[in-house]
mmCIF file of C-alpha atoms and ligand atoms in Angstrom:
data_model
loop_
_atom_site.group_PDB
_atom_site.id
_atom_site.type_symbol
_atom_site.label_atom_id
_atom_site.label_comp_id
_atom_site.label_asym_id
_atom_site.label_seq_id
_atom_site.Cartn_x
_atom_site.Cartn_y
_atom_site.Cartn_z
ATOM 1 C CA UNK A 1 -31.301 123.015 139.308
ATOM 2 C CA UNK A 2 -31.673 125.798 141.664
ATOM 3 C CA UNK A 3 -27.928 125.959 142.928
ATOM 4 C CA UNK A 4 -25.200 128.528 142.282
ATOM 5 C CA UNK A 5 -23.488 127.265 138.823
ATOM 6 C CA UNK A 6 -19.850 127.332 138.380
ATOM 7 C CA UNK A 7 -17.193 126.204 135.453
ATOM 8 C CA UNK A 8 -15.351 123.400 135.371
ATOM 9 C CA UNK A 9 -13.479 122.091 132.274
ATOM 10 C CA UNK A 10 -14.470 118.663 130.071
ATOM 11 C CA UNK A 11 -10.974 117.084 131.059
ATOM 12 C CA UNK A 12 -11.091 117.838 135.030
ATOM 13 C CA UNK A 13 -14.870 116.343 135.128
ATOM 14 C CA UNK A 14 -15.661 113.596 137.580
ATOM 15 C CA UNK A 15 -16.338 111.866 140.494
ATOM 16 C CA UNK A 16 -14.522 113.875 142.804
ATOM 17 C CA UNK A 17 -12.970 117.539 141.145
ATOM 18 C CA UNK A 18 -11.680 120.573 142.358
ATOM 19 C CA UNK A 19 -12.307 124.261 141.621
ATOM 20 C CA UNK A 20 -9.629 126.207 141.361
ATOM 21 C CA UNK A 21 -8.274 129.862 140.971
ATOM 22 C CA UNK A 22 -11.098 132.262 139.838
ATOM 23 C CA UNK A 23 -14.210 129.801 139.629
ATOM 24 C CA UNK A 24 -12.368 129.106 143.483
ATOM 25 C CA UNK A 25 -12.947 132.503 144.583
ATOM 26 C CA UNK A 26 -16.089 132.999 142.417
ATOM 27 C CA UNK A 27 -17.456 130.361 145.448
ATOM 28 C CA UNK A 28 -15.578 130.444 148.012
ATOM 29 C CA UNK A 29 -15.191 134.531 148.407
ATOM 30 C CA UNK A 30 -17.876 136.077 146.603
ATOM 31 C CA UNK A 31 -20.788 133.761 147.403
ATOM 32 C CA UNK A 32 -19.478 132.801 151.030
ATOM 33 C CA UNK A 33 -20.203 128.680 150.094
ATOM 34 C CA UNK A 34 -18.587 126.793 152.563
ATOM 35 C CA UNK A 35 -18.126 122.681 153.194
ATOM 36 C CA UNK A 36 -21.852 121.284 153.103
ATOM 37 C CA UNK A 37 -23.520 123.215 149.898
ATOM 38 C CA UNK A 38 -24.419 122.299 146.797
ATOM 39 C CA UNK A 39 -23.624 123.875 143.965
ATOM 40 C CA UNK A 40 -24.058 123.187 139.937
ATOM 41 C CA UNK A 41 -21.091 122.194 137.782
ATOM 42 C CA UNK A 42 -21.073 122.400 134.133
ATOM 43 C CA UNK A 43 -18.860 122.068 131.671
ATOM 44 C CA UNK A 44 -19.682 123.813 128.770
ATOM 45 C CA UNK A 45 -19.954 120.634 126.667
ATOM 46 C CA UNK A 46 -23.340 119.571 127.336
ATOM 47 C CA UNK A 47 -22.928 118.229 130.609
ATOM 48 C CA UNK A 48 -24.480 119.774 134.165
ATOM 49 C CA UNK A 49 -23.861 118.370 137.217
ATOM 50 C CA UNK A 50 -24.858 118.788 140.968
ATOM 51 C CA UNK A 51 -22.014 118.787 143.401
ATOM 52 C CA UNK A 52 -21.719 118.828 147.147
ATOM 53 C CA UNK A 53 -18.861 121.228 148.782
ATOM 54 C CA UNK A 54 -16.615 118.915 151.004
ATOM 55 C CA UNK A 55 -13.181 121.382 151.224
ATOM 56 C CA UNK A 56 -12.308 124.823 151.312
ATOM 57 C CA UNK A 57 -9.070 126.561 151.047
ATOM 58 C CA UNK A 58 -7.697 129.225 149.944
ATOM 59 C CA UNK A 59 -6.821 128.818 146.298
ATOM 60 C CA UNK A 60 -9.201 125.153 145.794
ATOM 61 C CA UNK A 61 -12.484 124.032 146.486
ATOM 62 C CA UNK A 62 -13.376 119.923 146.887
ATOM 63 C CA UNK A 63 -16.322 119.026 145.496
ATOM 64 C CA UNK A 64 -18.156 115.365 145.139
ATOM 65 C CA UNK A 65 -20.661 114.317 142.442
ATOM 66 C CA UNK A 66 -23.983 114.053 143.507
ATOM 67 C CA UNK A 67 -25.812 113.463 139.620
ATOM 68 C CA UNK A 68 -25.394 114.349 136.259
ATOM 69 C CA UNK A 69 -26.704 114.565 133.458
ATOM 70 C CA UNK A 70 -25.769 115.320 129.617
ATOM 71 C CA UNK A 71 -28.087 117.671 127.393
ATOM 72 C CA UNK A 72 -27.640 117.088 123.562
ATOM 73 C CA UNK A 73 -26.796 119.603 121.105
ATOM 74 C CA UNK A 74 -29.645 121.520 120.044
ATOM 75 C CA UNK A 75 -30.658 120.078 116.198
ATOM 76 C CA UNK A 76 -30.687 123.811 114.453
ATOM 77 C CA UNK A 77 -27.069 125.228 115.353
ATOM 78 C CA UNK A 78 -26.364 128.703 114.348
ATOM 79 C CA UNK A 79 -22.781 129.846 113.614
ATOM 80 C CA UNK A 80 -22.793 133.673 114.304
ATOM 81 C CA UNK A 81 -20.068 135.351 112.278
ATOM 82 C CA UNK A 82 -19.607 139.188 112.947
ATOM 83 C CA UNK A 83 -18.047 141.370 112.003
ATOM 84 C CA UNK A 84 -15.281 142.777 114.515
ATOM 85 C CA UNK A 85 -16.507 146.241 116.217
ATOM 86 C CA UNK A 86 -15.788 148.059 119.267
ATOM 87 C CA UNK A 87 -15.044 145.863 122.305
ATOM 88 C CA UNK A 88 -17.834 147.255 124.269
ATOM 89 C CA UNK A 89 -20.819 146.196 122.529
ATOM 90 C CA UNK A 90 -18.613 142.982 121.011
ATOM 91 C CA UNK A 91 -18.923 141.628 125.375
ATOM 92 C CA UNK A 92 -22.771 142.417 125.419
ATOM 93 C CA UNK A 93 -23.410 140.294 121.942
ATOM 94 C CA UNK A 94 -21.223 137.158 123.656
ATOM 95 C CA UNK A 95 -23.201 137.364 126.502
ATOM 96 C CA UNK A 96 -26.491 137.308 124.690
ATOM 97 C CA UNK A 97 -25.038 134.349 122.300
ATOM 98 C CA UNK A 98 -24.688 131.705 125.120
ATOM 99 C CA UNK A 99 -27.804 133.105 126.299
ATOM 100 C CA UNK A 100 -29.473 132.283 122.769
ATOM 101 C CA UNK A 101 -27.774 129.340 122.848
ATOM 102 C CA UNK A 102 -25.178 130.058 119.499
ATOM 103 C CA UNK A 103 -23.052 126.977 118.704
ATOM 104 C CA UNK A 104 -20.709 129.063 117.260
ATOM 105 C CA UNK A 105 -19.567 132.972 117.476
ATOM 106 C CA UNK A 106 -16.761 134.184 114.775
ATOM 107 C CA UNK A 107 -15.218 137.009 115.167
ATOM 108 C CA UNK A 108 -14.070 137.990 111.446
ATOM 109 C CA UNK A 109 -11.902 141.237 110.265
ATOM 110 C CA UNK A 110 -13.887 143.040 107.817
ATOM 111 C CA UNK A 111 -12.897 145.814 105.295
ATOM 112 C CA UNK A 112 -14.532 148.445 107.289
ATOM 113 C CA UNK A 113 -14.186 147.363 110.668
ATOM 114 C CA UNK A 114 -13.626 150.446 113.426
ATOM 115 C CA UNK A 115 -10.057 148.346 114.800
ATOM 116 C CA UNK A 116 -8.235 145.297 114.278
ATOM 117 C CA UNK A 117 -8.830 142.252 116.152
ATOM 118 C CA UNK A 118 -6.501 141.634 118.542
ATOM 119 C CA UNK A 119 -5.518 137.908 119.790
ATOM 120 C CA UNK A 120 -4.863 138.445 122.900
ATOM 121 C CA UNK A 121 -8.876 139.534 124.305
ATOM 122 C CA UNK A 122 -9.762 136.110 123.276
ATOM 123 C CA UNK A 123 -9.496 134.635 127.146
ATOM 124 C CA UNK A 124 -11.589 137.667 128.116
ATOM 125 C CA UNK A 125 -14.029 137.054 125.571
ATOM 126 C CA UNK A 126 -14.576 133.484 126.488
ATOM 127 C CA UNK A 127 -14.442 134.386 130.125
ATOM 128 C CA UNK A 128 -17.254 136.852 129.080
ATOM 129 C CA UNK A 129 -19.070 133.492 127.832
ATOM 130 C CA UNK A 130 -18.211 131.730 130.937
ATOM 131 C CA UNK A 131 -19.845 134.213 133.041
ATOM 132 C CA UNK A 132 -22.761 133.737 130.794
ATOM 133 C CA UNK A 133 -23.239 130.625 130.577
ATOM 134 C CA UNK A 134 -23.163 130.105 135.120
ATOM 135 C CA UNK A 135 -25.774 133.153 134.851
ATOM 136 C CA UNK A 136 -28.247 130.854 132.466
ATOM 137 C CA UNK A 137 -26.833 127.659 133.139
ATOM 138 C CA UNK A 138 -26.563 126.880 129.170
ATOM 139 C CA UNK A 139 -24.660 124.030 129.534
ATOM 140 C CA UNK A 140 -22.963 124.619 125.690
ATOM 141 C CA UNK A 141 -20.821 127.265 125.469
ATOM 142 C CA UNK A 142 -20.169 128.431 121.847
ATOM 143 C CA UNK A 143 -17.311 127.657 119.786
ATOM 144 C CA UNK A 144 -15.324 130.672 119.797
ATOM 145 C CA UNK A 145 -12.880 131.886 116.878
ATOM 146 C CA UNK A 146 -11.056 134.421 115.680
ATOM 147 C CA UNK A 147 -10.543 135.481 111.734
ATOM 148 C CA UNK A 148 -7.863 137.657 111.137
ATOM 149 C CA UNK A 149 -8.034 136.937 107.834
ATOM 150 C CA UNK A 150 -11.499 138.516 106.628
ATOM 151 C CA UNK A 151 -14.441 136.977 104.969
ATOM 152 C CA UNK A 152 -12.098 134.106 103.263
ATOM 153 C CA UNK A 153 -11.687 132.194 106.401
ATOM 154 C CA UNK A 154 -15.567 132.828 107.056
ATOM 155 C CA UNK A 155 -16.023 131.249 103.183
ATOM 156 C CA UNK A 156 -14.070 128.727 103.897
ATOM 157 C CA UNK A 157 -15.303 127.889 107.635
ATOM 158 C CA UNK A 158 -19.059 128.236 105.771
ATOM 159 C CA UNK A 159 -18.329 125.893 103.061
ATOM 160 C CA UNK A 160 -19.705 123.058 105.065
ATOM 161 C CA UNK A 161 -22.797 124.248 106.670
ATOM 162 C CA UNK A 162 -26.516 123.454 106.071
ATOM 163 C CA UNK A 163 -27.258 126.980 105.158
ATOM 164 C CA UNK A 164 -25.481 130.563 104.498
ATOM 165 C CA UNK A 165 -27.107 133.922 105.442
ATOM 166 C CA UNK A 166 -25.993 136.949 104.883
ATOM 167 C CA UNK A 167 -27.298 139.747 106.727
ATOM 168 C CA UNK A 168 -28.161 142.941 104.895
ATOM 169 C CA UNK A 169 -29.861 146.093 105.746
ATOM 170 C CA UNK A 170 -30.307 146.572 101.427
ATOM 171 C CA UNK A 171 -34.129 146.765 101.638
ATOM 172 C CA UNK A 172 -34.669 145.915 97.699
ATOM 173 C CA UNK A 173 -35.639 142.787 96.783
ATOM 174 C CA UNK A 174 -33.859 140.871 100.385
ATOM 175 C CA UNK A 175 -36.780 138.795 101.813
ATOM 176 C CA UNK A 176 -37.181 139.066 105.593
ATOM 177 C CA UNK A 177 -35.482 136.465 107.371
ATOM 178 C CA UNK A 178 -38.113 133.813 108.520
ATOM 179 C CA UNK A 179 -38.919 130.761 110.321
ATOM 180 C CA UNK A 180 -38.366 128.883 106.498
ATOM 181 C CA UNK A 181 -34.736 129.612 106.888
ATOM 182 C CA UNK A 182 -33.910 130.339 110.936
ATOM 183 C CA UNK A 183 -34.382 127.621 113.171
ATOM 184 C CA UNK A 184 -33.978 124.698 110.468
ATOM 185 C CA UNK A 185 -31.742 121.394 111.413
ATOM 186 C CA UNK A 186 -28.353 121.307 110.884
ATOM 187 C CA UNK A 187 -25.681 124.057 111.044
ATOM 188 C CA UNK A 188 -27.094 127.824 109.530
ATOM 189 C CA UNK A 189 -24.206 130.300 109.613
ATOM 190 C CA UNK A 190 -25.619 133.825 109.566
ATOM 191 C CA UNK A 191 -22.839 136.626 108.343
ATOM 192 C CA UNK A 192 -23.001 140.249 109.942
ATOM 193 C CA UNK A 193 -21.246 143.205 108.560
ATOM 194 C CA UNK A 194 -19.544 146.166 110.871
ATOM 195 C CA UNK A 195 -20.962 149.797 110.925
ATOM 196 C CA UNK A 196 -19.696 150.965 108.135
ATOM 197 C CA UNK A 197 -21.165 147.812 106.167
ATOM 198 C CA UNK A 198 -19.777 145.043 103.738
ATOM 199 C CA UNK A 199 -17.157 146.000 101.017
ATOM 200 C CA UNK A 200 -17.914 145.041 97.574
ATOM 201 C CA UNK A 201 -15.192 142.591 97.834
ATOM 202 C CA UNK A 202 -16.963 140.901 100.643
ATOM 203 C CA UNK A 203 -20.343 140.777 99.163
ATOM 204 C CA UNK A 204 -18.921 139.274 95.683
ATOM 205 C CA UNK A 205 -16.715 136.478 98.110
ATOM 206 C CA UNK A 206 -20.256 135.711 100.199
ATOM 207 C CA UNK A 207 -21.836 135.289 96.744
ATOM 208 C CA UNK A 208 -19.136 132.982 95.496
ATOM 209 C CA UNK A 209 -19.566 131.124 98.474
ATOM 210 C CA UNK A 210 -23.606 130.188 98.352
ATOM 211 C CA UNK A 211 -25.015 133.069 100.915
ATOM 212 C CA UNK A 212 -28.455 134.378 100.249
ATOM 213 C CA UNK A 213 -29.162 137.791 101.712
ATOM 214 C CA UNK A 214 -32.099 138.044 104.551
ATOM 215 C CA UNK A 215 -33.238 141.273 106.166
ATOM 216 C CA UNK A 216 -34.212 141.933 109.550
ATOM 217 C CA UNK A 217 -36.963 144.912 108.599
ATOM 218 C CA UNK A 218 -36.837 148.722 107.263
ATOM 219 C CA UNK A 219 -34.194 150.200 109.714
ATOM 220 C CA UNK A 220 -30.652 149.854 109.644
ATOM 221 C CA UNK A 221 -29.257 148.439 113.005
ATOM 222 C CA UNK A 222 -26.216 148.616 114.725
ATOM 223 C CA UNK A 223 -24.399 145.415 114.081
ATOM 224 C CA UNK A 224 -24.959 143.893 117.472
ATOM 225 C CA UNK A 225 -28.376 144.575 117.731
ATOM 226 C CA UNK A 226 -28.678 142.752 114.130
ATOM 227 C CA UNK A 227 -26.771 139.688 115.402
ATOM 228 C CA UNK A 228 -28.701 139.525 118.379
ATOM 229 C CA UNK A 229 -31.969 139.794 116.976
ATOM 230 C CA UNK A 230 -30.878 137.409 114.258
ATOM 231 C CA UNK A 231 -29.756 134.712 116.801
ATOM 232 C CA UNK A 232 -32.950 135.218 118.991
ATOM 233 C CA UNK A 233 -35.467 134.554 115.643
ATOM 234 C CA UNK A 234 -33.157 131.916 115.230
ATOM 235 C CA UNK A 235 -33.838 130.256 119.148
ATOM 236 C CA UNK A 236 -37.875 131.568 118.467
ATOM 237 C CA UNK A 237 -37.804 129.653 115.181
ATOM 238 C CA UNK A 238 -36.176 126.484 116.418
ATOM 239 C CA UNK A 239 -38.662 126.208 119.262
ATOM 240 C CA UNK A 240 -41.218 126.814 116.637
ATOM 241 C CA UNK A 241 -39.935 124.097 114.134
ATOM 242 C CA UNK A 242 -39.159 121.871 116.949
ATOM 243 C CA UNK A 243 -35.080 121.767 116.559
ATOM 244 C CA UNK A 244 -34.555 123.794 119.595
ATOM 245 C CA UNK A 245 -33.292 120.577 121.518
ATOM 246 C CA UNK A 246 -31.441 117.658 120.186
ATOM 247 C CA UNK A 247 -31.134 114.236 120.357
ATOM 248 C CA UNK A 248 -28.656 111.911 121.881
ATOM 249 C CA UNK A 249 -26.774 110.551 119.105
ATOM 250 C CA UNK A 250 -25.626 114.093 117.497
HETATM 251 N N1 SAH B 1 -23.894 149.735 105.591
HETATM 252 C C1 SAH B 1 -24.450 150.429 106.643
HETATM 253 C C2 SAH B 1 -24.492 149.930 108.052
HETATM 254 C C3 SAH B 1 -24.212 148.532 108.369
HETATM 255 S S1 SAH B 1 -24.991 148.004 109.828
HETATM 256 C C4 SAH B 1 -24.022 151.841 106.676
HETATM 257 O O1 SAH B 1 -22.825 152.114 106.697
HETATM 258 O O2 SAH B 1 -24.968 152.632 106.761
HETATM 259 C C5 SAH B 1 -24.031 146.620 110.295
HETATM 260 C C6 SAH B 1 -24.503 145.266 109.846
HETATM 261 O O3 SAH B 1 -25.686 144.900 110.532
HETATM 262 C C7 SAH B 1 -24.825 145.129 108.383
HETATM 263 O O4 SAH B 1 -23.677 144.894 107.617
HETATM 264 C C8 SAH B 1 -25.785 143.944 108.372
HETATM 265 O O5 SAH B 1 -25.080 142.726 108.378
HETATM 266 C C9 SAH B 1 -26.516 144.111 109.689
HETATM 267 N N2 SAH B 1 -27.803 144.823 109.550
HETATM 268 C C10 SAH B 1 -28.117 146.031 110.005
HETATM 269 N N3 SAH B 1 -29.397 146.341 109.757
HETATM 270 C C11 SAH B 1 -29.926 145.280 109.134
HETATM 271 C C12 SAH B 1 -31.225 144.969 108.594
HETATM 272 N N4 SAH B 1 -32.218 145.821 108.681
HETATM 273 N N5 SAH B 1 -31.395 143.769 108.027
HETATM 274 C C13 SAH B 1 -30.381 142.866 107.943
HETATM 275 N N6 SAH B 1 -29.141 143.119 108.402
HETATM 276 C C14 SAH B 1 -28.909 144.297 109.000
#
């Protein structure tokens, strides 16, 4: 689909919808669509649809179902959990995880992170994820979630996945991360510290709870940079193993 994407939420999907408030203006104002265009639709849980304009107003935009279709869930699913860090660089990693198709980002409080998470950015962070996912028309948007409570919530969150990485610049005896352990089926969850690194406490709790350290090469990275690079050998390797799409009955 070569159309203009917008949002629209799983529960106001269907035959006939309307737009509303920002995604409203995103079309109506910023792009100049008017009664007559088609535009793409999708909903952030695996469905993408095309849509014909038949109303403007000021606040709402009519829109009629033209086709749809559903994309599965990719087979390898990676759970990024990072480390909170400045806000800044926190919006370029979210944008890059839809883009890399994450299924989930967590957002954890570590030891030694540079400020405490704050509740209340969560809308702008998935807005951030919105954006992302019209720009690349991803039509999954990654589970989003905040842990004030540190690495026991991310032990705890972990204790049910496939597989359980933990990040670490510690060049001694850490194998690289490859395409053996990225890009596998099921649900990996890949751990990233903040800048100023894990606390012991942390690395004894990701012990306790099953993760196995992976590098990403010689230098130490800023954290972002490490998630992002983790979650794109993560896409390279499912593409490469063949898990990079799903199938219908997951
Ligand atoms: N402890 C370090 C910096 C941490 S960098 C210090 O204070 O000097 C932030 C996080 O990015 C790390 O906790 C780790 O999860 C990840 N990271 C950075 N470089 C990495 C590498 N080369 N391999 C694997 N993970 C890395």
């Amino acid at each position: 689909m070569n159309e203009p994407a917008f949002y629209l939420p799983p529960e106001c999907w269907g035959a006939e919808v309307c737009l509303r408030g920002q995604e409203a203006r995103h079309l109506a104002k910023s792009m100049r669509l008017d009664k007559g265009s088609r535009v793409a639709l999708l909903d952030g849980h695996g469905r993408l649809g095309r849509f014909r304009v038949c109303g403007v107003d000021r606040e709402n935009v009519q829109l009629e179902l033209l086709e749809e279709q559903m994309f599965p869930r990719p087979a390898a699913r990676a759970a990024m959990a990072l480390a909170a860090s400045r806000a800044v660089r926190r919006g370029f990693f979210l944008e890059k995880a839809v883009e890399l198709g994450a299924h989930a980002v967590w957002i954890w409080q570590a030891d030694h992170s540079q400020n405490r998470l704050a509740p209340s950015s969560e809308q702008s962070w998935r807005s951030r994820m919105i954006a992302g996912a019209k720009q690349c028309k991803n039509p999954w948007l990654p589970e989003l979630r905040l842990l004030p409570k540190g690495i026991g919530e991310v032990a705890v969150l972990a204790s049910s996945a496939d597989r359980r990485v933990l990040l670490w610049e510690m060049q001694e005896n850490v194998p690289l991360l490859s395409a053996d352990t990225a890009g596998q089926e099921g649900l990996s969850v890949y751990v990233v510290g903040p800048e100023g690194g894990f606390s012991q406490r942390e690395l004894a709790a990701l012990d306790a709870a099953g993760f196995v350290p992976a590098s990403l090469g010689r230098r130490v990275l800023r954290c972002e940079t490490a998630a992002a690079l983790c979650l794109g050998l993560h896409w390279w390797a499912s593409h490469l193993n063949g898990t990079a799409t799903g199938n219908a009955a997951q």
